Amino acid sequence: MSRRAGVVIGCVVVLAALAGVAWMYRLELLLQVVEFQQRRDVAPTQTIDWDSGTDPAGRSVAERPPNIVVILADDLGWNDLSWQGGGVAGGSVPTPNLDALAHEGVQFANGYAANGTCAPSRAALMTGRYSTRFGFEFTPTPAGFSTMVPMLSNATPGRLRPSVVEETGPSIPYEDMGVPASEITLAELLKPAGYHSVHIGKWHLGTSGGMAPHDQGFDESLLMASGLYLPEDDPDVVNSKQDFDAIDRFLWRAMRFGASFNGGEEFEPGGYVTDYYTDQAVKVIEANRDRPFFLYLAHWAVHTPLQALKDDYDALGHIDEHRLRVYAAMVRSLDRSVGRVLDALRDNGLEENTLVFFTSDNGGPAYIGLPRVNEPFRGWKISFFEGGIHVPFFLKWPARLAGGQSFEPPVHGFDIFATAAAAAGVEPPSDRAIDGVDLVPYVAGEAEGAPHEALFWRTGGYQVVLADGYKLQVNDPPAPSQQWLFHLPTDPTEQVNLAADEPERVAALRELLAKHNAEQAEPLWPSAVRSPINIDKTLLEPDAAEDEFIYWFN
C-alpha cells in the first residue's frame, strides 16, 4: 500500500469516527430536548375525597345489579402467573391471589387481547368494538418517540433490519390521538342504570376534545399522568435500566412521577404506583358499597421502566439476575394488588354480587430481554403471534356463575363490554356494530357453540384472522407478502406453517379478512414507524439471517 493510499484510508477512518461521534451527539441532544419538554412542576401528593352515595331505590346488595370491577394489567406475559404451574423465575415467584381468582372463577383458556399493543386493545375493551371500526388503528406515541426510538434501535449492535420512519406529513399531538367522543364507552352505557363509574390508572385513549376519562362517562378519574413508579432516586425503589432497548432509554428520559384527578393539576402519587392505585381502589369500593359501581383499575404494572418496591425486591433474594428479580418483584406487587381488591369486596359484603374481570392488554415484550415471559407461546407484545395476544383472562361472579370452570372457545377483550352491559341489564347501542358478546350464557351452558365465528386483528399491513381453529397472519409490506397459517388446536405454539400446503384455506381466510376490512374505517392518524420484530428472540439476542420477523405498523 502506498503512503498516499494509507493517508486517504486514515482520513476516511477519522471522518467516519467523527461522523459517528457527531451522530451520537445529535442523538443525545435530541434526547435532552425530549427530557426538557417533559419537565414541569408537579404538586405534592393530594388526598382524594372519593364520592360516596346510596342506591336511590334502597335495594340490598343482592337485589341491586352487580358491581363491575375490571382489573387490567399492562404487558403481562402468559407465563408471569403460576396458575398453571408456571411463573416467573422458573415458578419460584408464586401469584397466589391471581391463581385463586382463576381457580375460584372462570378461566378462559383461549382469552385474547384486542391488539398486540396497549392503546388499540384498551379502545376495544372500552367500546365493545374493533377499534378499527372508528379509526383507532395505530398506537398513539408521545412527541419524539417515533424519531428517537428508530434511531436508537437502528444503532443497536446485532440488528439486521432497520426500522423505517413513515413520511406522514404534519404530526398530530399525542393528546389528540384517542377514542372519539362520539363513541360510547362502558362507563357512559352504565350511567343510565345508576352506576357510579371510577377510573384509576392508565388511559392512553386521548385527553383532549372530550376524550379524557372524566369526559367519557367516568364520574371520577385518577389518571396516570406519566410513567415512573417512584422517582428514580427514591430510597424505596430498585431500578433496572435496559441500555439495549431503545424504548427503555426513551422512557427513562421522558417519564415523570405524576397523577391527576378529573383533569386537575398534576401531583405526585402517594407511593409506589401499583400500591397507590390499589390503596385508592380499596377506598373507592368502601365509598360505594351501598350503590352499584363500575371500577376500571388499569394498572401500569408490569410495563417498563422496570422499577420494583425495595421490600418486594428484597423478598426475592433467591433470584440472581438483577433485571429478572426487579421484574419478578413487580409481578409480586401486581398479585398483591389483586388480592387486596378481592379482600375489599369480601370485607364490604360485595363479593357474591360483583362481576370481576382480570386480563392484560397484550402479552409480554421482547424488549425486556426475558425469554420465558410468554412461554410456551411464540412471539411478543406488538406481534399477533400467540405470545403477543393470548393473555390470562379470568371472570368471577359467584352469584351467577359456578367457580372452578375452564372455558375453551376463543374470547376477546371487547367481550368485557358486552358481558358487563348484559349483567347490568343495559342494552348495547343499536346505532353501531357491537362486536363483543355476553359470555355469561356460554359459560353457564345456556348458549351453544362458541361466542365468535371469527376474530380479527389489524395494524396497517399486518393483519390476522382466526376462524375454525385456523389462524392466518398476513404481513404486507414488506414485499413479497409474508403469511403464516397455523392450526391452533393441534399446534397452539405456532410451529408448523401450513400456508404453502393449504392454498385453498388461505384463500378462504383471506376472503374473510377482506370482508372484515371493508367494514372498518380509515385510520384517524397515520402510522409513524414501521418496525421489524423478531418473532423468536428477545432484544438481548442478535438477529440472524434465517430468523422470522413481522413488521409492525405503529
Coordinates of C-alpha atoms in Angstrom, one line a residue:
M1 CA 0.0 0.0 0.0
S2 CA 1.3 3.4 -0.9
R3 CA 1.8 6.1 1.6
R4 CA -0.8 8.3 -0.2
A5 CA -3.4 5.4 0.0
G6 CA -2.6 4.9 3.6
V7 CA -3.2 8.6 4.3
V8 CA -6.5 8.5 2.4
I9 CA -7.7 5.5 4.3
G10 CA -6.7 7.1 7.6
C11 CA -8.6 10.2 6.7
V12 CA -11.7 8.1 5.9
V13 CA -11.4 6.3 9.2
V14 CA -11.1 9.6 11.1
L15 CA -14.0 11.1 9.2
A16 CA -16.1 8.1 9.9
A17 CA -15.3 8.2 13.6
L18 CA -16.1 11.9 13.7
A19 CA -19.4 11.3 11.9
G20 CA -20.2 8.6 14.5
V21 CA -19.4 11.0 17.3
A22 CA -21.5 13.7 15.7
W23 CA -24.4 11.3 15.2
M24 CA -24.2 10.2 18.8
Y25 CA -24.0 13.8 20.0
R26 CA -27.1 14.7 17.9
L27 CA -29.0 11.7 19.3
E28 CA -28.1 12.7 22.9
L29 CA -29.0 16.3 22.2
L30 CA -32.4 15.2 20.9
L31 CA -32.9 13.0 24.0
Q32 CA -32.2 16.0 26.1
V33 CA -34.8 18.0 24.2
V34 CA -37.3 15.3 24.9
E35 CA -36.4 15.3 28.6
F36 CA -36.6 19.1 28.7
Q37 CA -40.1 19.1 27.1
Q38 CA -41.4 16.7 29.7
R39 CA -40.2 18.8 32.7
R40 CA -43.0 20.6 34.5
D41 CA -44.0 21.4 38.0
V42 CA -45.7 18.6 39.9
A43 CA -47.6 19.4 43.0
P44 CA -47.2 17.5 46.3
T45 CA -49.4 14.4 46.9
Q46 CA -53.1 15.2 47.2
T47 CA -55.7 13.4 49.3
I48 CA -58.6 12.3 47.1
D49 CA -62.0 12.5 48.7
W50 CA -63.9 9.8 46.8
D51 CA -67.6 10.4 46.3
S52 CA -69.9 8.1 48.2
G53 CA -73.7 7.5 48.0
T54 CA -76.5 5.1 48.4
D55 CA -78.8 3.2 46.0
P56 CA -81.8 5.5 45.3
A57 CA -84.2 2.6 45.3
G58 CA -82.9 1.4 48.7
R59 CA -82.1 -2.1 47.4
S60 CA -79.9 -4.6 49.2
V61 CA -76.6 -5.8 47.7
A62 CA -78.3 -9.0 46.4
E63 CA -81.2 -7.0 44.8
R64 CA -79.1 -4.5 43.0
P65 CA -77.5 -5.1 39.6
P66 CA -73.9 -6.4 40.1
N67 CA -71.0 -4.2 40.8
I68 CA -68.4 -4.4 38.0
V69 CA -64.7 -4.4 38.5
V70 CA -62.3 -4.6 35.6
I71 CA -58.6 -5.1 36.5
L72 CA -56.3 -4.6 33.5
A73 CA -52.6 -5.4 33.7
D74 CA -50.1 -3.9 31.2
D75 CA -47.7 -6.1 29.2
L76 CA -48.3 -9.2 31.4
G77 CA -47.0 -12.4 29.9
W78 CA -48.9 -15.7 29.9
N79 CA -46.1 -17.3 31.9
D80 CA -45.8 -14.5 34.5
L81 CA -48.5 -16.2 36.7
S82 CA -48.3 -19.5 38.5
W83 CA -51.9 -20.5 37.9
Q84 CA -51.0 -23.3 35.5
G85 CA -47.7 -24.4 37.2
G86 CA -45.5 -21.8 35.5
G87 CA -44.5 -18.4 36.8
V88 CA -41.5 -16.0 36.8
A89 CA -38.1 -17.4 37.6
G90 CA -39.0 -21.0 37.0
G91 CA -42.1 -20.7 39.0
S92 CA -40.3 -19.6 42.1
V93 CA -42.4 -16.4 42.4
P94 CA -46.0 -17.6 43.1
T95 CA -49.0 -15.4 42.4
P96 CA -51.5 -16.8 44.9
N97 CA -54.2 -14.1 44.6
L98 CA -54.4 -14.3 40.8
D99 CA -54.2 -18.1 40.9
A100 CA -57.2 -18.1 43.3
L101 CA -59.1 -15.8 41.0
A102 CA -58.5 -18.2 38.1
H103 CA -59.4 -21.3 40.1
E104 CA -62.4 -19.9 42.0
G105 CA -63.9 -18.2 39.0
V106 CA -63.8 -18.9 35.3
Q107 CA -60.5 -19.2 33.4
F108 CA -60.7 -18.6 29.7
A109 CA -58.1 -21.0 28.2
N110 CA -58.1 -19.0 24.9
G111 CA -58.6 -15.4 26.0
Y112 CA -57.3 -12.9 23.6
A113 CA -56.3 -9.2 23.9
A114 CA -57.8 -7.0 21.2
N115 CA -54.4 -6.0 19.9
G116 CA -50.7 -6.7 20.3
T117 CA -50.2 -3.2 21.8
C118 CA -51.8 -1.3 24.6
A119 CA -53.9 1.5 23.3
P120 CA -55.9 -0.2 20.5
S121 CA -56.5 -3.1 22.9
R122 CA -57.9 -0.7 25.5
A123 CA -60.0 1.1 23.0
A124 CA -61.8 -2.1 22.0
L125 CA -62.3 -3.1 25.7
M126 CA -63.8 0.3 26.5
T127 CA -66.2 0.4 23.5
G128 CA -67.0 -3.3 22.8
R129 CA -65.9 -2.8 19.2
Y130 CA -62.9 -3.4 16.9
S131 CA -61.1 -0.2 17.4
T132 CA -60.5 -0.1 13.6
R133 CA -64.3 0.5 13.2
F134 CA -63.7 4.1 14.4
G135 CA -60.2 4.6 13.1
F136 CA -58.2 3.8 16.2
E137 CA -55.7 1.6 14.4
F138 CA -52.2 2.8 15.4
T139 CA -50.8 3.2 18.9
P140 CA -50.5 6.8 20.0
T141 CA -46.9 7.8 20.8
P142 CA -45.6 10.9 22.6
A143 CA -43.6 13.6 21.0
G144 CA -40.1 12.4 19.9
F145 CA -40.9 8.7 20.2
S146 CA -41.3 7.9 16.6
T147 CA -38.0 9.7 15.8
M148 CA -35.8 8.7 18.8
V149 CA -36.8 5.0 19.1
P150 CA -35.9 4.1 15.5
M151 CA -32.7 6.0 15.7
L152 CA -31.7 4.2 18.9
S153 CA -32.9 0.9 17.7
N154 CA -31.1 1.1 14.3
A155 CA -27.8 1.9 16.2
T156 CA -28.1 -1.2 18.4
P157 CA -25.5 -3.9 17.6
G158 CA -26.9 -7.1 16.2
R159 CA -29.9 -5.7 14.5
L160 CA -30.1 -6.8 10.9
R161 CA -33.3 -5.0 9.8
P162 CA -33.8 -1.3 10.3
S163 CA -36.9 0.5 11.5
V164 CA -38.4 2.9 8.9
V165 CA -39.9 6.2 9.9
E166 CA -43.0 6.8 7.9
E167 CA -43.4 10.0 5.9
T168 CA -46.7 11.1 7.2
G169 CA -46.7 14.9 6.9
P170 CA -47.7 17.1 9.8
S171 CA -47.7 15.4 13.2
I172 CA -50.8 15.1 15.3
P173 CA -50.5 16.0 19.0
Y174 CA -50.3 13.0 21.3
E175 CA -53.3 14.1 23.4
D176 CA -55.5 14.4 20.2
M177 CA -55.0 10.7 19.4
G178 CA -57.7 8.7 21.1
V179 CA -61.3 7.3 21.2
P180 CA -63.6 9.9 19.6
A181 CA -66.1 11.5 21.9
S182 CA -68.8 10.1 19.6
E183 CA -68.0 6.6 20.8
I184 CA -70.0 5.1 23.7
T185 CA -67.8 3.8 26.5
L186 CA -68.8 1.2 29.0
A187 CA -68.9 3.9 31.7
E188 CA -71.3 6.0 29.5
L189 CA -73.5 3.0 28.8
L190 CA -73.9 2.1 32.5
K191 CA -74.7 5.6 33.7
P192 CA -78.5 5.5 33.0
A193 CA -78.6 2.3 35.0
G194 CA -77.5 4.2 38.1
Y195 CA -73.8 3.1 38.2
H196 CA -71.2 5.3 39.7
S197 CA -68.1 4.8 37.5
V198 CA -64.5 5.3 38.6
H199 CA -61.3 5.0 36.5
I200 CA -57.9 4.6 38.2
G201 CA -54.5 4.4 36.4
K202 CA -53.6 4.2 32.7
W203 CA -55.9 5.5 30.0
H204 CA -54.0 6.0 26.7
L205 CA -57.2 6.8 24.8
G206 CA -56.7 10.6 24.4
T207 CA -57.2 13.5 26.8
S208 CA -58.4 16.4 24.6
G209 CA -61.6 17.2 22.8
G210 CA -63.8 15.2 25.2
M211 CA -61.7 12.1 25.1
A212 CA -60.4 12.1 28.7
P213 CA -61.9 9.5 31.1
H214 CA -63.9 12.1 33.1
D215 CA -65.4 13.2 29.8
Q216 CA -66.1 9.7 28.6
G217 CA -68.6 8.7 31.3
F218 CA -66.4 8.2 34.4
D219 CA -67.7 10.2 37.4
E220 CA -64.2 10.2 38.9
S221 CA -60.8 9.6 37.3
L222 CA -57.4 9.2 38.9
L223 CA -55.2 9.4 35.8
M224 CA -51.7 8.2 35.4
A225 CA -50.1 11.4 34.1
S226 CA -46.7 9.8 33.5
G227 CA -44.9 6.5 33.9
L228 CA -42.4 6.3 36.8
Y229 CA -43.5 4.0 39.6
L230 CA -41.4 6.2 42.0
P231 CA -38.8 8.8 41.4
E232 CA -35.6 7.2 40.2
D233 CA -33.7 8.2 43.3
D234 CA -36.3 7.3 45.8
P235 CA -34.8 5.1 48.6
D236 CA -37.8 2.7 48.4
V237 CA -37.3 1.8 44.7
V238 CA -35.0 -0.5 42.9
N239 CA -34.4 0.3 39.2
S240 CA -33.4 -1.8 36.2
K241 CA -32.3 0.0 33.0
Q242 CA -32.0 -1.8 29.7
D243 CA -29.4 0.0 27.6
F244 CA -30.0 -2.5 24.8
D245 CA -33.7 -1.3 24.5
A246 CA -34.4 1.9 22.6
I247 CA -37.9 2.2 24.2
D248 CA -36.4 1.9 27.7
R249 CA -33.8 4.6 27.0
F250 CA -36.5 6.9 25.7
L251 CA -38.9 6.2 28.7
W252 CA -36.3 7.0 31.3
R253 CA -35.7 10.4 29.8
A254 CA -39.3 11.2 29.1
M255 CA -41.2 9.9 32.1
R256 CA -42.1 11.7 35.4
F257 CA -43.8 10.6 38.6
G258 CA -47.2 12.1 38.3
A259 CA -51.0 11.7 38.5
S260 CA -54.0 14.0 38.1
F261 CA -57.6 13.8 39.3
N262 CA -60.5 14.7 37.0
G263 CA -58.3 16.8 34.7
G264 CA -56.8 18.8 37.5
E265 CA -53.2 19.8 38.2
E266 CA -50.5 17.1 38.2
F267 CA -49.4 15.8 41.6
E268 CA -47.1 13.2 42.9
P269 CA -48.8 9.8 43.7
G270 CA -48.8 8.8 47.3
G271 CA -46.3 6.0 46.9
Y272 CA -45.2 3.2 44.6
V273 CA -47.9 3.5 41.9
T274 CA -49.1 -0.2 41.9
D275 CA -49.7 0.0 45.7
Y276 CA -51.0 3.6 45.4
Y277 CA -53.6 2.7 42.8
T278 CA -54.7 -0.2 44.9
D279 CA -55.0 1.9 48.0
Q280 CA -57.3 4.2 46.1
A281 CA -59.3 1.3 44.6
V282 CA -60.0 -0.1 48.1
K283 CA -61.2 3.4 49.1
V284 CA -63.5 3.5 46.1
I285 CA -65.0 0.1 47.0
E286 CA -65.6 1.3 50.6
A287 CA -67.2 4.6 49.4
N288 CA -69.5 2.8 47.0
R289 CA -70.6 -0.3 48.9
D290 CA -74.2 1.0 49.1
R291 CA -74.8 1.6 45.4
P292 CA -73.9 -0.1 42.1
F293 CA -70.5 0.9 40.8
F294 CA -68.1 0.2 37.9
L295 CA -64.4 0.3 38.8
Y296 CA -61.8 0.3 36.0
L297 CA -58.5 -0.4 37.6
A298 CA -56.0 0.0 34.8
H299 CA -52.6 -0.8 36.3
W300 CA -49.3 0.3 34.7
A301 CA -47.6 -2.9 36.0
V302 CA -45.7 -4.6 34.7
H303 CA -44.8 -2.2 31.9
T304 CA -41.3 -0.7 31.7
P305 CA -39.5 1.2 33.1
L306 CA -38.7 -1.7 35.4
Q307 CA -39.0 -0.4 38.9
A308 CA -39.7 -2.5 42.0
L309 CA -40.6 -1.7 45.5
K310 CA -37.5 -2.4 47.6
D311 CA -39.4 -4.7 50.0
D312 CA -40.6 -6.8 47.1
Y313 CA -37.1 -6.9 45.6
D314 CA -35.6 -7.9 49.0
A315 CA -38.1 -10.7 49.4
L316 CA -36.8 -12.4 46.2
G317 CA -33.1 -12.8 47.1
H318 CA -33.0 -16.3 45.5
I319 CA -33.1 -14.7 42.1
D320 CA -29.5 -13.8 41.0
E321 CA -30.2 -11.9 37.8
H322 CA -31.0 -8.3 38.7
R323 CA -33.4 -7.5 35.8
L324 CA -35.3 -10.7 36.3
R325 CA -35.5 -10.0 40.1
V326 CA -36.9 -6.5 39.5
Y327 CA -39.5 -7.8 37.1
A328 CA -40.5 -10.6 39.4
A329 CA -40.9 -8.1 42.2
M330 CA -43.3 -6.1 40.0
V331 CA -45.4 -9.2 39.3
R332 CA -45.4 -9.8 43.0
S333 CA -46.8 -6.4 43.7
L334 CA -49.5 -6.8 41.0
D335 CA -50.6 -10.0 42.5
R336 CA -50.8 -8.4 46.0
S337 CA -52.9 -5.6 44.5
V338 CA -55.5 -8.1 43.1
G339 CA -55.6 -9.8 46.5
R340 CA -56.3 -6.5 48.3
V341 CA -59.1 -5.6 45.8
L342 CA -60.8 -9.0 46.3
D343 CA -60.4 -8.7 50.0
A344 CA -62.1 -5.3 50.0
L345 CA -65.0 -6.7 48.1
R346 CA -65.3 -9.5 50.6
D347 CA -64.9 -7.3 53.7
N348 CA -67.7 -5.0 52.4
G349 CA -70.1 -7.8 51.7
L350 CA -69.9 -7.3 48.0
E351 CA -68.1 -10.5 46.8
E352 CA -71.1 -12.5 45.7
N353 CA -72.7 -9.9 43.5
T354 CA -69.7 -8.3 41.9
L355 CA -68.5 -9.2 38.4
V356 CA -64.7 -9.2 38.4
F357 CA -62.7 -9.4 35.2
F358 CA -58.9 -9.7 35.1
T359 CA -56.8 -9.7 32.0
S360 CA -53.9 -8.0 30.2
D361 CA -53.9 -5.5 27.3
N362 CA -51.3 -7.7 25.5
G363 CA -48.5 -10.2 26.1
G364 CA -45.0 -9.6 27.4
P365 CA -42.5 -7.7 25.3
A366 CA -39.2 -8.9 23.8
Y367 CA -37.5 -5.6 24.8
I368 CA -37.2 -6.5 28.4
G369 CA -34.8 -9.3 27.5
L370 CA -36.5 -12.1 29.4
P371 CA -37.1 -15.1 27.1
R372 CA -39.7 -17.0 29.1
V373 CA -42.4 -14.4 29.8
N374 CA -44.9 -15.8 27.2
E375 CA -43.8 -19.4 27.4
P376 CA -44.9 -21.7 25.7
F377 CA -46.2 -19.4 23.0
R378 CA -44.1 -17.8 20.2
G379 CA -43.9 -14.1 19.7
W380 CA -44.1 -11.0 21.9
K381 CA -46.1 -7.9 22.5
I382 CA -46.5 -6.0 19.3
S383 CA -46.9 -9.2 17.2
F384 CA -50.1 -11.1 16.7
F385 CA -48.4 -14.4 17.4
E386 CA -49.9 -16.1 20.4
G387 CA -47.3 -14.6 22.7
G388 CA -48.5 -11.1 21.8
I389 CA -52.3 -11.6 22.2
H390 CA -53.0 -14.8 24.1
V391 CA -53.3 -13.5 27.6
P392 CA -54.5 -14.5 31.1
F393 CA -58.3 -13.8 31.1
F394 CA -60.4 -14.5 34.2
L395 CA -64.0 -13.9 35.3
K396 CA -65.6 -14.3 38.7
W397 CA -69.3 -13.7 39.6
P398 CA -70.3 -16.1 42.4
A399 CA -74.0 -15.0 42.4
R400 CA -74.4 -16.1 38.8
L401 CA -71.5 -18.5 37.7
A402 CA -70.2 -21.6 39.4
G403 CA -66.4 -21.3 40.0
G404 CA -63.7 -23.7 39.1
Q405 CA -64.5 -23.7 35.3
S406 CA -62.3 -23.6 32.3
F407 CA -63.8 -22.3 29.1
E408 CA -62.1 -23.4 25.9
P409 CA -63.6 -21.4 22.9
P410 CA -61.8 -18.1 22.0
V411 CA -62.9 -15.0 23.7
H412 CA -61.8 -11.4 23.2
G413 CA -61.1 -8.2 25.1
F414 CA -64.2 -6.5 23.8
D415 CA -66.4 -9.2 25.3
I416 CA -65.9 -7.5 28.7
F417 CA -68.1 -4.6 27.4
A418 CA -70.9 -6.8 26.3
T419 CA -70.8 -9.1 29.3
A420 CA -70.8 -6.2 31.8
A421 CA -73.7 -4.4 29.9
A422 CA -75.8 -7.6 30.0
A423 CA -75.1 -8.2 33.7
A424 CA -76.2 -4.6 34.4
G425 CA -79.4 -5.1 32.4
V426 CA -78.4 -2.4 29.9
E427 CA -79.0 -2.7 26.1
P428 CA -75.9 -2.1 24.0
P429 CA -76.1 0.8 21.4
S430 CA -78.2 -0.1 18.4
D431 CA -76.9 2.5 16.1
R432 CA -73.5 0.9 15.5
A433 CA -71.9 -2.6 15.3
I434 CA -71.0 -4.1 18.7
D435 CA -68.5 -6.9 18.3
G436 CA -68.4 -8.1 21.9
V437 CA -70.6 -10.9 23.1
D438 CA -72.1 -11.6 26.5
L439 CA -70.0 -14.5 27.8
V440 CA -72.2 -15.5 30.7
P441 CA -74.8 -17.6 28.8
Y442 CA -71.9 -19.6 27.2
V443 CA -70.1 -20.2 30.5
A444 CA -73.4 -21.1 32.2
G445 CA -74.2 -23.6 29.5
E446 CA -77.3 -21.7 28.4
A447 CA -75.9 -20.9 24.9
E448 CA -74.5 -23.4 22.5
G449 CA -71.4 -23.2 20.3
A450 CA -68.7 -20.6 20.5
P451 CA -69.2 -16.9 21.2
H452 CA -67.4 -16.0 17.9
E453 CA -67.2 -17.4 14.4
A454 CA -64.1 -15.4 13.6
L455 CA -61.8 -12.9 15.3
F456 CA -59.6 -10.3 13.6
W457 CA -56.5 -8.2 14.4
R458 CA -55.1 -5.4 12.3
T459 CA -52.5 -2.7 12.3
G460 CA -51.7 -1.4 8.9
G461 CA -50.3 -4.1 6.6
Y462 CA -50.1 -6.6 9.4
Q463 CA -53.4 -8.4 9.7
V464 CA -54.8 -11.7 11.2
V465 CA -57.9 -13.8 11.1
L466 CA -58.8 -16.7 13.4
A467 CA -61.6 -19.0 12.3
D468 CA -62.5 -22.7 12.9
G469 CA -59.2 -23.1 14.8
Y470 CA -57.1 -21.9 11.9
K471 CA -55.1 -18.6 12.3
L472 CA -53.8 -16.8 9.2
Q473 CA -51.3 -14.0 9.6
V474 CA -50.5 -11.7 6.7
N475 CA -47.7 -9.1 6.7
D476 CA -47.6 -6.8 3.6
P477 CA -45.3 -4.9 3.1
P478 CA -42.5 -6.0 3.1
A479 CA -42.7 -7.5 -0.4
P480 CA -43.3 -10.2 -1.1
S481 CA -46.1 -10.6 1.3
Q482 CA -45.4 -12.9 4.3
Q483 CA -48.1 -15.2 5.5
W484 CA -48.3 -17.9 8.2
L485 CA -51.2 -20.4 8.7
F486 CA -51.4 -22.4 11.9
H487 CA -54.0 -24.9 13.2
L488 CA -54.1 -23.9 16.8
P489 CA -56.0 -26.9 18.3
T490 CA -53.1 -29.2 17.2
D491 CA -50.3 -26.5 17.1
P492 CA -51.0 -24.0 19.8
T493 CA -47.5 -22.7 19.8
E494 CA -47.4 -21.9 16.1
Q495 CA -44.5 -24.1 15.0
V496 CA -45.8 -25.5 11.7
N497 CA -46.7 -23.0 8.9
L498 CA -49.3 -24.7 6.7
A499 CA -49.7 -21.7 4.3
A500 CA -47.8 -23.4 1.4
D501 CA -49.7 -26.7 1.9
E502 CA -53.2 -25.3 2.1
P503 CA -53.7 -22.6 -0.5
E504 CA -57.5 -23.0 -0.6
R505 CA -57.8 -22.5 3.1
V506 CA -55.5 -19.5 2.9
A507 CA -57.7 -18.0 0.1
A508 CA -60.9 -18.6 2.1
L509 CA -59.4 -16.9 5.2
R510 CA -58.1 -14.0 3.1
E511 CA -61.6 -13.6 1.8
L512 CA -62.9 -13.4 5.4
L513 CA -60.2 -10.8 6.2
A514 CA -61.1 -8.7 3.1
K515 CA -64.8 -8.7 4.1
H516 CA -63.9 -7.6 7.6
N517 CA -61.6 -4.9 6.3
A518 CA -64.3 -3.5 4.1
E519 CA -66.3 -2.7 7.3
Q520 CA -63.5 -0.8 9.0
A521 CA -62.9 3.0 9.0
E522 CA -59.9 4.8 7.7
P523 CA -57.2 5.5 10.4
L524 CA -57.7 8.7 12.3
W525 CA -54.0 9.3 12.3
P526 CA -51.2 7.7 10.2
S527 CA -48.7 5.1 11.2
A528 CA -45.5 6.8 12.4
V529 CA -42.9 4.0 12.1
R530 CA -42.6 0.5 10.6
S531 CA -40.5 -1.7 12.8
P532 CA -39.2 -5.3 12.4
I533 CA -40.0 -7.6 15.3
N534 CA -38.0 -10.8 15.7
I535 CA -40.6 -13.4 16.5
D536 CA -38.4 -15.8 18.5
K537 CA -35.7 -13.7 20.1
T538 CA -35.5 -11.1 22.8
L539 CA -33.6 -7.9 22.2
L540 CA -30.6 -9.3 24.0
E541 CA -30.0 -11.8 21.2
P542 CA -28.5 -10.7 17.9
D543 CA -30.6 -11.2 14.7
A544 CA -29.6 -14.0 12.3
A545 CA -30.4 -14.1 8.6
E546 CA -32.7 -17.1 9.0
D547 CA -34.8 -15.5 11.7
E548 CA -38.5 -14.8 11.1
F549 CA -39.8 -11.2 11.5
I550 CA -43.1 -9.4 11.4
Y551 CA -43.3 -5.7 10.6
W552 CA -45.3 -3.6 13.0
F553 CA -47.1 -0.5 11.8
N554 CA -47.3 2.0 14.6

